[in-house]
Amino acid sequence: MAGFQGAIRKVDTAVGAILDALRASGLENDTLFVFTTDHGIEMPRAKWFLYDPGIAIGLIVRYPRGGLTGGRTCDLLMSNVDYLPTVFELAHLNVPGRVEGRSFASQLLASSPHPVRESVFAMHHKTQSRCIRTDRYKLIRHFDAPANYRTPVRYEEILMRGGGKRIELYDLIADPNEFHNAADQPELSGAKQRLDGMLWSWMESVNDPLLQGPVRTPSYEAAIQDYAAWKRQRQSQ
């Protein structure tokens, strides 16, 4: 935690230096300033996991000339793929047709913004896991659950990943910390089926490689290279 707090202090100093430079140059009001990250903090059940602390990221936007001066919170589901069209629109540029995502520019400026997305999606490659999150529910599907690993896995890690279950389902209102896997609860079977269908549809839309078979990991590729080297050596003898 001390290292984590030190990292925050270092980032704060660096961001302050950038803002000071913009202010000194006279470009502060005309600059669209964005602070964001690519994953959650590196703590248990955060980074490396698809629980909210792992997929929630920081996002602060400031653009005085465009009406974004701070003091507001936009409590809506947003995905990183929405970042580019949002920047285009805030800069009063046409969004190219090939750009994916949905612009949140209007929502950032509105006092009572309306939802743009019903759901967001996330993935984790180590466990070959995918998830869908709505305002109320989170469904995580593991394609290679820890309980099925061919190498030893700590019992704590199995517990932290839904007890080795293929599917995890959480009611984020009743269980905001995502501690109790509700995938087998009959009263949530409808929500489970609906979210699962939405997840499959999204995977098809992005041509997810898992639909074609297990993803070959770097360690697997390295092992295959060692195997090829062994074959070449044997053939040369």
XYZ file of N, CA and C in Angstrom:
711
model
N 0.822 -1.203 0.000
C 0.000 0.000 0.000
C 0.860 1.258 0.000
N 2.015 1.187 0.681
C 2.916 2.348 0.685
C 3.418 2.629 -0.728
N 3.773 1.551 -1.456
C 4.208 1.725 -2.841
C 3.106 2.284 -3.717
N 1.878 1.823 -3.474
C 0.730 2.298 -4.245
C 0.496 3.791 -3.993
N 0.536 4.192 -2.723
C 0.367 5.606 -2.398
C 1.493 6.446 -2.990
N 2.708 5.895 -2.999
C 3.818 6.615 -3.616
C 3.623 6.803 -5.106
N 3.073 5.773 -5.772
C 2.801 5.883 -7.208
C 1.754 6.960 -7.479
N 0.732 7.029 -6.627
C -0.294 8.069 -6.778
C 0.332 9.454 -6.639
N 1.188 9.611 -5.654
C 1.836 10.902 -5.447
C 2.699 11.281 -6.653
N 3.390 10.297 -7.232
C 4.237 10.577 -8.389
C 3.398 10.980 -9.604
N 2.275 10.278 -9.829
C 1.385 10.627 -10.931
C 0.809 12.026 -10.727
N 0.409 12.338 -9.486
C -0.154 13.647 -9.189
C 0.851 14.754 -9.510
N 2.106 14.525 -9.178
C 3.155 15.509 -9.475
C 3.330 15.676 -10.981
N 3.321 14.555 -11.707
C 3.513 14.608 -13.156
C 2.348 15.321 -13.848
N 1.122 15.002 -13.427
C -0.051 15.654 -14.009
C -0.031 17.146 -13.688
N 0.372 17.484 -12.467
C 0.472 18.892 -12.091
C 1.458 19.646 -12.964
N 2.573 18.998 -13.316
C 3.565 19.644 -14.182
C 2.985 19.931 -15.568
N 2.183 18.993 -16.080
C 1.557 19.190 -17.393
C 0.561 20.354 -17.340
N -0.263 20.375 -16.303
C -1.255 21.448 -16.175
C -0.581 22.804 -15.982
N 0.501 22.834 -15.218
C 1.233 24.082 -15.037
C 1.799 24.585 -16.358
N 2.312 23.649 -17.182
C 2.868 24.035 -18.481
C 1.774 24.576 -19.406
N 0.604 23.959 -19.386
C -0.508 24.447 -20.208
C -0.934 25.847 -19.761
N -0.963 26.047 -18.460
C -1.368 27.354 -17.922
C -0.343 28.422 -18.310
N 0.933 28.083 -18.200
C 1.987 29.045 -18.525
C 2.015 29.372 -20.015
N 1.633 28.424 -20.850
C 1.679 28.640 -22.296
C 0.451 29.375 -22.826
N -0.551 29.550 -21.972
C -1.773 30.200 -22.408
C -2.719 29.288 -23.166
N -2.461 27.967 -23.138
C -3.283 27.005 -23.890
C -4.272 26.246 -23.002
N -4.317 26.598 -21.731
C -5.130 25.815 -20.793
C -6.598 25.751 -21.203
N -7.177 26.887 -21.563
C -8.611 26.907 -21.864
C -8.948 26.203 -23.171
N -7.998 26.149 -24.086
C -8.258 25.563 -25.402
C -7.820 24.109 -25.515
N -7.368 23.521 -24.424
C -6.843 22.155 -24.457
C -7.840 21.169 -23.849
N -8.115 20.115 -24.588
C -8.910 19.014 -24.064
C -7.965 18.103 -23.285
N -8.107 18.105 -21.988
C -7.212 17.345 -21.112
C -7.942 16.101 -20.623
N -7.326 14.948 -20.838
C -7.939 13.676 -20.432
C -6.950 12.897 -19.580
N -7.389 12.463 -18.415
C -6.611 11.562 -17.574
C -7.352 10.245 -17.497
N -6.683 9.169 -17.873
C -7.341 7.855 -17.825
C -6.302 6.764 -17.616
N -6.776 5.551 -17.429
C -5.906 4.392 -17.214
C -6.415 3.235 -18.067
N -5.716 2.109 -18.016
C -6.107 0.987 -18.877
C -6.651 -0.206 -18.108
N -6.582 -0.172 -16.782
C -7.143 -1.261 -15.972
C -7.197 -0.795 -14.526
N -7.774 -1.619 -13.665
C -7.877 -1.269 -12.261
C -6.545 -1.389 -11.533
N -6.570 -1.073 -10.231
C -5.342 -1.067 -9.442
C -4.804 -2.492 -9.282
N -3.504 -2.613 -9.076
C -2.884 -3.934 -8.939
C -2.982 -4.396 -7.486
N -4.183 -4.825 -7.156
C -4.488 -5.316 -5.814
C -5.329 -6.587 -5.965
N -5.496 -7.381 -4.881
C -6.310 -8.595 -4.974
C -7.717 -8.312 -5.488
N -8.161 -9.163 -6.420
C -9.484 -9.061 -7.034
C -9.664 -7.763 -7.810
N -8.576 -7.156 -8.238
C -8.650 -5.928 -9.037
C -7.982 -6.210 -10.382
N -6.799 -5.631 -10.645
C -6.105 -5.974 -11.886
C -5.912 -7.487 -11.958
N -6.044 -8.043 -13.163
C -5.991 -9.475 -13.465
C -7.340 -10.160 -13.227
N -8.344 -9.423 -12.786
C -9.670 -9.994 -12.562
C -10.708 -9.166 -13.310
N -11.883 -9.761 -13.514
C -12.964 -9.059 -14.197
C -14.014 -8.523 -13.232
N -13.689 -8.488 -11.944
C -14.562 -7.826 -10.997
C -14.413 -6.314 -11.178
N -15.350 -5.548 -10.651
C -15.347 -4.110 -10.902
C -14.023 -3.415 -10.578
N -13.334 -3.747 -9.473
C -12.059 -3.078 -9.217
C -11.004 -3.344 -10.294
N -11.213 -4.376 -11.106
C -10.258 -4.681 -12.172
C -10.584 -4.025 -13.493
N -11.873 -3.782 -13.752
C -12.258 -3.215 -15.046
C -12.689 -1.753 -14.955
N -12.865 -1.232 -13.724
C -13.173 0.187 -13.573
C -11.879 0.987 -13.685
N -11.897 2.050 -14.474
C -10.686 2.848 -14.666
C -10.968 4.312 -14.367
N -9.907 5.042 -14.076
C -10.048 6.470 -13.864
C -10.303 7.184 -15.190
N -11.152 8.201 -15.181
C -11.391 9.013 -16.372
C -11.807 10.411 -15.933
N -10.920 11.367 -16.144
C -11.180 12.770 -15.825
C -10.990 13.583 -17.097
N -11.983 14.381 -17.439
C -11.947 15.186 -18.662
C -12.098 16.653 -18.289
N -11.256 17.497 -18.894
C -11.315 18.949 -18.636
C -11.099 19.689 -19.952
N -12.005 20.582 -20.270
C -11.930 21.339 -21.522
C -12.699 22.647 -21.312
N -12.087 23.649 -20.670
C -12.803 24.887 -20.332
C -13.509 25.530 -21.523
N -12.847 25.600 -22.681
C -13.460 26.222 -23.848
C -14.702 25.454 -24.300
N -14.716 24.143 -24.071
C -15.850 23.326 -24.471
C -16.895 23.143 -23.398
N -16.732 23.802 -22.260
C -17.734 23.727 -21.204
C -17.475 22.680 -20.150
N -16.341 21.994 -20.223
C -15.990 20.974 -19.219
C -14.967 21.568 -18.259
N -15.458 22.045 -17.125
C -14.576 22.725 -16.185
C -14.497 22.029 -14.835
N -15.094 20.868 -14.710
C -14.980 20.117 -13.465
C -16.190 20.265 -12.565
N -16.198 19.470 -11.513
C -17.259 19.547 -10.527
C -18.450 18.666 -10.804
N -18.411 17.873 -11.889
C -19.546 17.008 -12.211
C -19.069 15.562 -12.330
N -19.965 14.659 -12.031
C -19.706 13.233 -12.188
C -20.725 12.659 -13.155
N -20.243 11.942 -14.148
C -21.121 11.303 -15.135
C -21.186 9.816 -14.801
N -22.252 9.405 -14.150
C -22.358 8.042 -13.636
C -23.035 7.145 -14.669
N -22.324 6.864 -15.751
C -22.840 6.033 -16.830
C -21.824 4.974 -17.201
N -22.300 3.864 -17.756
C -21.409 2.830 -18.257
C -20.746 3.312 -19.540
N -19.424 3.243 -19.583
C -18.660 3.671 -20.755
C -17.532 2.691 -20.991
N -17.215 2.444 -22.248
C -16.138 1.527 -22.603
C -14.995 2.306 -23.245
N -13.777 1.768 -23.167
C -12.632 2.449 -23.784
C -12.829 2.672 -25.275
N -13.601 1.817 -25.920
C -13.820 1.975 -27.351
C -14.624 3.246 -27.642
N -15.266 3.808 -26.621
C -16.055 5.030 -26.797
C -15.203 6.294 -26.687
N -13.966 6.140 -26.267
C -13.116 7.301 -26.017
C -12.846 8.101 -27.292
N -12.473 7.427 -28.381
C -12.095 8.138 -29.604
C -13.251 8.944 -30.214
N -14.444 8.355 -30.419
C -15.529 9.173 -30.967
C -15.926 10.328 -30.048
N -15.754 10.146 -28.726
C -16.060 11.229 -27.793
C -15.105 12.396 -27.993
N -13.817 12.096 -28.145
C -12.822 13.145 -28.370
C -13.085 13.854 -29.697
N -13.415 13.086 -30.740
C -13.740 13.695 -32.030
C -14.871 14.712 -31.883
N -15.926 14.316 -31.210
C -17.090 15.200 -31.106
C -16.790 16.417 -30.239
N -16.060 16.243 -29.145
C -15.702 17.380 -28.303
C -14.827 18.377 -29.058
N -14.042 17.869 -30.003
C -13.181 18.733 -30.818
C -13.894 19.256 -32.059
N -15.205 18.978 -32.159
C -16.025 19.430 -33.294
C -15.494 18.894 -34.624
N -15.090 17.625 -34.605
C -14.634 16.946 -35.811
C -15.630 15.845 -36.171
N -15.756 15.574 -37.454
C -16.622 14.491 -37.890
C -16.010 13.149 -37.490
N -16.830 12.273 -36.965
C -16.358 10.948 -36.569
C -16.320 10.060 -37.809
N -15.148 9.555 -38.212
C -15.073 8.682 -39.390
C -15.957 7.449 -39.228
N -16.510 6.983 -40.322
C -17.414 5.852 -40.275
C -16.778 4.589 -39.762
N -15.471 4.442 -39.932
C -14.800 3.211 -39.509
C -14.489 3.188 -38.006
N -14.709 4.319 -37.318
C -14.427 4.390 -35.882
C -15.535 3.689 -35.107
N -15.149 2.767 -34.248
C -16.122 2.052 -33.423
C -16.405 2.842 -32.140
N -17.397 2.405 -31.400
C -17.727 3.059 -30.144
C -18.821 4.092 -30.311
N -19.241 4.653 -29.170
C -20.314 5.635 -29.143
C -19.837 6.877 -28.397
N -20.134 8.043 -28.940
C -19.685 9.286 -28.327
C -20.473 9.592 -27.056
N -19.749 10.027 -26.033
C -20.337 10.446 -24.774
C -20.242 11.957 -24.584
N -19.926 12.687 -25.656
C -19.722 14.121 -25.531
C -20.944 14.827 -24.961
N -22.123 14.510 -25.474
C -23.347 15.151 -24.994
C -23.605 14.822 -23.533
N -23.305 13.592 -23.135
C -23.536 13.183 -21.753
C -22.585 13.905 -20.795
N -21.356 14.168 -21.247
C -20.397 14.871 -20.400
C -20.831 16.305 -20.143
N -21.564 16.878 -21.080
C -21.988 18.273 -20.976
C -23.360 18.434 -20.330
N -24.141 17.356 -20.253
C -25.508 17.436 -19.749
C -25.530 17.401 -18.226
N -26.492 18.111 -17.643
C -26.640 18.093 -16.186
C -27.302 16.808 -15.707
N -28.177 16.233 -16.532
C -28.837 14.956 -16.217
C -28.694 14.033 -17.420
N -27.516 13.451 -17.610
C -27.257 12.656 -18.817
C -28.062 11.367 -18.861
N -28.446 10.969 -20.063
C -29.153 9.713 -20.272
C -28.156 8.628 -20.662
N -28.425 7.379 -20.306
C -27.508 6.281 -20.652
C -27.299 6.158 -22.159
N -26.074 5.865 -22.541
C -25.734 5.601 -23.939
C -25.602 4.109 -24.169
N -25.093 3.417 -23.172
C -24.879 1.974 -23.269
C -25.706 1.237 -22.220
N -26.256 0.105 -22.626
C -26.914 -0.773 -21.665
C -25.899 -1.662 -20.969
N -24.788 -1.909 -21.651
C -23.809 -2.847 -21.110
C -22.423 -2.507 -21.629
N -21.412 -2.989 -20.899
C -20.021 -2.919 -21.342
C -19.433 -4.321 -21.226
N -18.335 -4.545 -21.943
C -17.716 -5.865 -21.994
C -16.235 -5.746 -21.643
N -15.679 -6.833 -21.110
C -14.266 -6.848 -20.756
C -13.734 -8.264 -20.934
N -12.403 -8.369 -20.972
C -11.780 -9.684 -21.157
C -10.498 -9.772 -20.341
N -10.117 -11.000 -20.038
C -8.827 -11.263 -19.406
C -8.223 -12.483 -20.077
N -6.985 -12.335 -20.555
C -6.411 -13.384 -21.404
C -5.829 -14.551 -20.619
N -5.321 -14.307 -19.417
C -4.666 -15.388 -18.675
C -5.614 -16.541 -18.424
N -6.829 -16.219 -17.999
C -7.823 -17.258 -17.739
C -8.759 -17.455 -18.923
N -8.496 -16.718 -20.019
C -9.367 -16.764 -21.192
C -10.810 -16.540 -20.743
N -11.024 -15.402 -20.082
C -12.321 -15.060 -19.510
C -12.909 -13.844 -20.218
N -14.231 -13.795 -20.264
C -14.960 -12.673 -20.846
C -16.081 -12.291 -19.888
N -16.487 -11.024 -19.906
C -17.581 -10.628 -19.023
C -18.439 -9.549 -19.652
N -19.653 -9.440 -19.155
C -20.582 -8.381 -19.512
C -21.080 -7.766 -18.214
N -21.178 -6.436 -18.205
C -21.663 -5.733 -17.022
C -22.767 -4.763 -17.435
N -23.882 -4.811 -16.737
C -24.947 -3.835 -16.897
C -25.012 -3.012 -15.611
N -25.988 -2.121 -15.518
C -26.111 -1.339 -14.292
C -26.310 -2.228 -13.074
N -26.993 -3.359 -13.268
C -27.329 -4.189 -12.114
C -26.560 -5.496 -12.025
N -26.222 -6.097 -13.168
C -25.661 -7.448 -13.141
C -24.283 -7.512 -13.787
N -23.543 -8.519 -13.365
C -22.241 -8.846 -13.965
C -22.225 -10.348 -14.211
N -21.915 -10.742 -15.449
C -21.746 -12.151 -15.778
C -20.335 -12.352 -16.316
N -19.630 -13.303 -15.724
C -18.264 -13.639 -16.142
C -18.267 -15.087 -16.613
N -17.724 -15.312 -17.785
C -17.619 -16.678 -18.314
C -16.143 -17.021 -18.471
N -15.719 -18.115 -17.828
C -14.330 -18.582 -17.903
C -14.232 -19.716 -18.931
N -13.346 -19.558 -19.890
C -13.120 -20.607 -20.873
C -12.000 -21.556 -20.425
N -11.261 -21.154 -19.406
C -10.211 -22.015 -18.851
C -10.146 -21.735 -17.359
N -11.125 -22.225 -16.612
C -11.236 -21.935 -15.184
C -10.039 -22.491 -14.427
N -9.589 -21.812 -13.351
C -8.415 -22.263 -12.594
C -8.502 -23.707 -12.146
N -9.697 -24.190 -11.827
C -9.826 -25.568 -11.343
C -9.457 -26.577 -12.420
N -9.391 -26.130 -13.672
C -9.069 -27.040 -14.762
C -7.629 -26.904 -15.251
N -6.863 -26.051 -14.592
C -5.474 -25.861 -15.023
C -4.687 -27.163 -14.887
N -3.735 -27.347 -15.793
C -2.875 -28.526 -15.712
C -1.712 -28.288 -14.749
N -1.528 -27.052 -14.308
C -0.457 -26.734 -13.360
C -1.085 -26.401 -12.012
N -0.337 -26.562 -10.919
C -0.910 -26.282 -9.600
C -1.393 -24.840 -9.479
N -2.530 -24.647 -8.877
C -3.092 -23.319 -8.652
C -3.427 -23.182 -7.178
N -3.068 -22.052 -6.610
C -3.348 -21.837 -5.194
C -4.856 -21.858 -4.930
N -5.215 -22.413 -3.793
C -6.629 -22.499 -3.441
C -7.252 -21.112 -3.358
N -6.465 -20.113 -2.870
C -7.005 -18.752 -2.757
C -7.379 -18.203 -4.132
N -6.566 -18.527 -5.163
C -6.860 -18.007 -6.492
C -8.143 -18.625 -7.038
N -8.358 -19.898 -6.779
C -9.603 -20.539 -7.215
C -10.798 -19.864 -6.546
N -10.674 -19.581 -5.251
C -11.758 -18.911 -4.541
C -11.998 -17.522 -5.093
N -10.918 -16.814 -5.431
C -11.059 -15.446 -5.926
C -11.633 -15.400 -7.331
N -11.644 -16.525 -8.023
C -12.212 -16.559 -9.363
C -13.497 -17.399 -9.382
N -14.332 -17.162 -8.415
C -15.646 -17.798 -8.412
C -15.624 -19.262 -8.058
N -14.601 -19.717 -7.330
C -14.546 -21.109 -6.902
C -14.342 -22.101 -8.028
N -13.764 -21.658 -9.147
C -13.513 -22.551 -10.269
C -14.723 -22.795 -11.145
N -15.807 -22.041 -10.950
C -17.007 -22.198 -11.762
C -16.793 -21.622 -13.162
N -17.471 -22.222 -14.154
C -17.363 -21.710 -15.525
C -18.056 -20.367 -15.670
N -19.130 -20.141 -14.901
C -19.888 -18.901 -15.006
C -20.042 -18.285 -13.621
N -19.824 -16.983 -13.551
C -20.096 -16.221 -12.347
C -21.173 -15.183 -12.667
N -22.121 -15.017 -11.752
C -23.185 -14.038 -11.927
C -23.370 -13.287 -10.615
N -23.409 -11.957 -10.709
C -23.541 -11.145 -9.509
C -24.635 -10.105 -9.684
N -25.465 -9.985 -8.651
C -26.431 -8.902 -8.546
C -25.702 -7.757 -7.847
N -25.331 -6.721 -8.584
C -24.464 -5.679 -8.050
C -25.170 -4.753 -7.072
N -26.490 -4.847 -6.991
C -27.213 -4.093 -5.977
C -27.185 -4.852 -4.652
N -27.486 -6.135 -4.704
C -27.492 -6.953 -3.494
C -26.078 -7.339 -3.050
N -25.149 -7.426 -4.007
C -23.793 -7.906 -3.721
C -22.771 -7.052 -4.474
N -22.598 -5.779 -4.080
C -21.718 -4.878 -4.830
C -20.253 -5.293 -4.832
N -19.829 -6.087 -3.855
C -18.431 -6.533 -3.794
C -18.179 -7.798 -4.596
N -19.243 -8.363 -5.180
C -19.127 -9.558 -6.024
C -18.479 -10.723 -5.272
N -19.003 -10.983 -4.091
C -18.479 -12.059 -3.252
C -19.274 -13.354 -3.403
N -20.541 -13.268 -3.804
C -21.416 -14.437 -3.784
C -21.904 -14.750 -5.202
N -21.344 -15.791 -5.771
C -21.701 -16.202 -7.126
C -23.148 -16.705 -7.151
N -24.000 -16.018 -7.905
C -25.425 -16.355 -7.940
C -25.817 -17.070 -9.226
N -24.829 -17.642 -9.937
C -25.111 -18.255 -11.237
C -26.089 -19.417 -11.139
N -26.157 -20.076 -9.989
C -27.041 -21.238 -9.839
C -28.355 -20.906 -9.141
N -28.612 -19.649 -8.889
C -29.855 -19.280 -8.219
C -31.002 -19.241 -9.231
N -32.050 -20.038 -9.011
C -33.155 -20.120 -9.976
C -33.812 -18.775 -10.264
N -33.915 -17.912 -9.260
C -34.601 -16.639 -9.451
C -33.838 -15.689 -10.383
N -32.559 -15.991 -10.649
C -31.766 -15.153 -11.549
C -31.486 -15.854 -12.881
N -32.179 -16.953 -13.138
C -31.926 -17.704 -14.371
C -32.246 -16.871 -15.614
N -33.280 -16.037 -15.537
C -33.634 -15.194 -16.671
C -32.555 -14.177 -16.972
N -32.045 -13.522 -15.925
C -30.965 -12.549 -16.105
C -29.709 -13.232 -16.628
N -29.436 -14.422 -16.105
C -28.260 -15.177 -16.552
C -28.358 -15.514 -18.033
N -29.497 -16.000 -18.473
C -29.680 -16.377 -19.876
C -29.571 -15.153 -20.790
N -30.167 -14.045 -20.363
C -30.134 -12.828 -21.169
C -28.716 -12.294 -21.310
N -27.983 -12.200 -20.203
C -26.618 -11.674 -20.245
C -25.695 -12.610 -21.024
N -25.891 -13.905 -20.854
C -25.065 -14.867 -21.579
C -25.259 -14.707 -23.086
N -26.506 -14.505 -23.513
C -26.779 -14.300 -24.927
C -26.154 -13.018 -25.444
N -26.205 -11.955 -24.635
C -25.585 -10.694 -25.028
C -24.070 -10.836 -25.143
N -23.487 -11.636 -24.235
C -22.039 -11.844 -24.274
C -21.633 -12.618 -25.522
N -22.384 -13.690 -25.842
C -22.078 -14.454 -27.056
C -22.201 -13.566 -28.302
N -23.233 -12.724 -28.345
C -23.442 -11.843 -29.499
C -22.283 -10.869 -29.645
N -21.803 -10.330 -28.514
C -20.666 -9.407 -28.574
C -19.411 -10.127 -29.057
N -19.177 -11.322 -28.556
C -18.002 -12.076 -28.984
C -18.037 -12.339 -30.486
N -19.226 -12.626 -31.017
C -19.359 -12.804 -32.463
C -19.073 -11.503 -33.196
N -19.550 -10.385 -32.665
C -19.408 -9.102 -33.352
C -17.957 -8.653 -33.454
N -17.120 -9.047 -32.481
C -15.704 -8.664 -32.505
C -14.820 -9.799 -33.019
N -15.459 -10.868 -33.493
C -14.714 -12.023 -34.005
C -13.723 -12.543 -32.961
N -14.224 -12.767 -31.766
C -13.380 -13.217 -30.658
C -12.732 -14.551 -31.017
N -11.402 -14.643 -30.906
C -10.705 -15.882 -31.281
C -11.102 -17.081 -30.434
N -11.633 -16.865 -29.236
C -12.036 -17.993 -28.400
C -13.168 -18.787 -29.031
N -13.925 -18.171 -29.927
C -15.001 -18.894 -30.599
C -14.452 -19.897 -31.604
N -13.178 -19.748 -31.949
C -12.538 -20.665 -32.896
C -11.690 -21.723 -32.200
N -11.474 -21.560 -30.907
C -10.665 -22.526 -30.173
C -9.839 -21.839 -29.116
N -9.172 -22.588 -28.226
C -8.356 -21.988 -27.165
C -7.270 -21.094 -27.744
N -7.004 -19.991 -27.073
C -5.939 -19.086 -27.500
C -4.596 -19.665 -27.094
N -3.681 -19.719 -28.045
C -2.338 -20.234 -27.763
C -1.577 -19.190 -26.948
N -1.134 -19.582 -25.757
C -0.456 -18.656 -24.855
C 1.021 -18.533 -25.223
N 1.712 -17.477 -24.757
C 3.156 -17.343 -25.020
C 3.961 -18.536 -24.526
N 3.590 -19.094 -23.378
C 4.328 -20.251 -22.870
C 4.123 -21.466 -23.771
N 2.918 -21.605 -24.325
C 2.665 -22.700 -25.258
C 3.492 -22.517 -26.521
N 3.531 -21.287 -27.047
C 4.317 -21.015 -28.252
C 5.795 -21.306 -28.011
N 6.308 -20.928 -26.829
C 7.712 -21.188 -26.508
C 7.987 -22.682 -26.440
N 7.034 -23.433 -25.869
C 7.199 -24.881 -25.786
C 7.220 -25.508 -27.174
N 6.372 -25.036 -28.077
C 6.338 -25.555 -29.440
C 7.655 -25.258 -30.164
N 8.224 -24.072 -29.907
C 9.524 -23.752 -30.499
C 10.603 -24.692 -29.988
N 10.554 -25.007 -28.686
C 11.516 -25.966 -28.129
C 11.331 -27.337 -28.773
N 10.073 -27.703 -29.003
C 9.789 -28.993 -29.645
C 10.346 -29.022 -31.068
N 10.169 -27.912 -31.810
C 10.689 -27.843 -33.180
C 12.210 -27.927 -33.189
N 12.859 -27.269 -32.208
C 14.319 -27.334 -32.120
C 14.780 -28.751 -31.815
N 14.048 -29.446 -30.948
C 14.388 -30.834 -30.623
C 14.257 -31.723 -31.851
N 13.210 -31.507 -32.655
C 13.025 -32.301 -33.863
C 14.146 -32.067 -34.861
N 14.547 -30.801 -35.014
C 15.634 -30.492 -35.946
C 16.943 -31.153 -35.494
N 17.182 -31.121 -34.180
C 18.399 -31.733 -33.653
C 18.387 -33.229 -33.866
N 17.254 -33.856 -33.656
C 17.148 -35.312 -33.842
C 17.340 -35.685 -35.294
N 16.807 -34.896 -36.213
C 16.927 -35.201 -37.645
C 18.349 -35.025 -38.133
N 19.102 -34.142 -37.480
C 20.479 -33.901 -37.930
C 21.466 -34.929 -37.417
N 21.022 -35.761 -36.471
C 21.928 -36.758 -35.893
C 22.016 -38.020 -36.797
